Amino acid sequence: RRYSVPLDALPAIIDALDNTDILRAIADEVGLEVTPKTRPTSSPVALEIGVWDLLGHASSIGSEVRRVVEDGIVTTEEATRLRTSLGALRDLVEGMMARLPRGAA
């Protein structure tokens, strides 16, 4: 038996179940993958871990930029590597921001 879930009911269902299994099942039917955002928390642990990860990534990116610019030319391959590294850094920052308690701007 199939039941169509109204789209506006999904957030309430996901919160009640505290997981995204139903959304994953729906997305799987059309060939999509669900990657949940980080849930907000008031725990400082997630932010502290995120800061250390952020500092580690930023340090390695800084070293990579120094190596790239030594010869005064940024090749396409180097630019691609830097773009990927900076994207990962941005994702880390967005994950940390998503962990801030709701209402924090």
Short mmCIF file of C-alpha atoms in Angstrom, two decimals:
data_model
loop_
_atom_site.label_atom_id
_atom_site.label_comp_id
_atom_site.label_asym_id
_atom_site.label_seq_id
_atom_site.Cartn_x
_atom_site.Cartn_y
_atom_site.Cartn_z
CA ARG A 1 0.00 0.00 0.00
CA ARG A 2 1.37 3.41 -0.95
CA TYR A 3 0.73 6.65 0.84
CA SER A 4 1.66 10.07 -0.52
CA VAL A 5 3.26 12.21 2.18
CA PRO A 6 2.45 15.92 1.83
CA LEU A 7 5.66 17.89 1.35
CA ASP A 8 4.88 20.25 4.21
CA ALA A 9 4.57 17.27 6.59
CA LEU A 10 8.12 16.03 5.97
CA PRO A 11 9.91 18.34 8.45
CA ALA A 12 7.55 17.27 11.27
CA ILE A 13 7.99 13.58 10.39
CA ILE A 14 11.78 13.90 10.23
CA ASP A 15 11.86 15.72 13.59
CA ALA A 16 9.54 13.14 15.18
CA LEU A 17 11.63 10.22 13.92
CA ASP A 18 14.90 12.12 14.51
CA ASN A 19 16.33 10.77 11.26
CA THR A 20 16.02 11.24 7.54
CA ASP A 21 15.17 7.64 6.57
CA ILE A 22 11.78 8.56 5.11
CA LEU A 23 13.32 11.37 3.08
CA ARG A 24 16.08 9.03 1.91
CA ALA A 25 13.47 6.50 0.76
CA ILE A 26 11.54 9.13 -1.17
CA ALA A 27 14.71 10.55 -2.75
CA ASP A 28 15.98 7.06 -3.60
CA GLU A 29 12.89 6.45 -5.73
CA VAL A 30 13.94 9.28 -8.05
CA GLY A 31 17.67 8.54 -7.91
CA LEU A 32 18.71 11.25 -5.47
CA GLU A 33 20.79 11.08 -2.31
CA VAL A 34 20.00 12.88 0.94
CA THR A 35 22.83 14.42 2.93
CA PRO A 36 21.49 15.95 6.12
CA LYS A 37 22.83 19.24 7.43
CA THR A 38 24.38 19.25 10.84
CA ARG A 39 21.84 19.63 13.61
CA PRO A 40 22.13 22.60 15.95
CA THR A 41 23.47 21.89 19.42
CA SER A 42 24.25 23.86 22.54
CA SER A 43 27.25 21.61 23.23
CA PRO A 44 30.58 23.42 22.88
CA VAL A 45 32.33 20.17 21.90
CA ALA A 46 31.25 20.26 18.25
CA LEU A 47 32.42 23.85 17.89
CA GLU A 48 35.73 23.18 19.60
CA ILE A 49 36.43 20.20 17.33
CA GLY A 50 35.38 22.30 14.35
CA VAL A 51 37.78 25.10 15.30
CA TRP A 52 40.72 22.70 15.53
CA ASP A 53 39.77 21.18 12.17
CA LEU A 54 39.40 24.67 10.72
CA LEU A 55 42.84 25.72 11.94
CA GLY A 56 44.41 22.53 10.57
CA HIS A 57 42.79 22.99 7.15
CA ALA A 58 43.62 26.69 7.01
CA SER A 59 47.24 25.98 7.87
CA SER A 60 47.59 23.34 5.16
CA ILE A 61 45.89 25.63 2.62
CA GLY A 62 48.25 28.45 3.59
CA SER A 63 51.24 26.17 3.00
CA GLU A 64 49.79 25.06 -0.34
CA VAL A 65 49.23 28.66 -1.46
CA ARG A 66 52.82 29.50 -0.53
CA ARG A 67 54.08 26.59 -2.67
CA VAL A 68 51.80 27.55 -5.57
CA VAL A 69 52.84 31.19 -5.75
CA GLU A 70 56.60 30.61 -5.36
CA ASP A 71 57.11 30.57 -9.13
CA GLY A 72 54.71 33.45 -9.73
CA ILE A 73 52.32 31.38 -11.88
CA VAL A 74 49.16 29.56 -10.85
CA THR A 75 48.55 26.64 -13.21
CA THR A 76 45.12 25.21 -13.91
CA GLU A 77 46.00 22.10 -11.91
CA GLU A 78 47.13 24.20 -8.93
CA ALA A 79 44.01 26.36 -9.13
CA THR A 80 41.84 23.23 -9.15
CA ARG A 81 43.62 21.87 -6.07
CA LEU A 82 43.25 25.18 -4.25
CA ARG A 83 39.59 25.48 -5.25
CA THR A 84 38.93 21.99 -3.87
CA SER A 85 40.78 22.74 -0.63
CA LEU A 86 38.99 26.07 -0.16
CA GLY A 87 35.64 24.39 -0.87
CA ALA A 88 36.36 21.84 1.86
CA LEU A 89 37.26 24.69 4.21
CA ARG A 90 33.98 26.46 3.35
CA ASP A 91 32.05 23.24 4.01
CA LEU A 92 33.73 22.96 7.40
CA VAL A 93 32.76 26.52 8.32
CA GLU A 94 29.16 25.98 7.13
CA GLY A 95 28.99 22.81 9.23
CA MET A 96 30.15 24.73 12.28
CA MET A 97 27.59 27.46 11.62
CA ALA A 98 24.84 24.85 11.28
CA ARG A 99 25.75 23.51 14.73
CA LEU A 100 25.10 26.85 16.42
CA PRO A 101 21.89 26.84 18.47
CA ARG A 102 18.80 27.97 16.58
CA GLY A 103 18.22 31.70 16.70
CA ALA A 104 21.96 32.53 16.71
CA ALA A 105 22.67 34.78 13.77
#
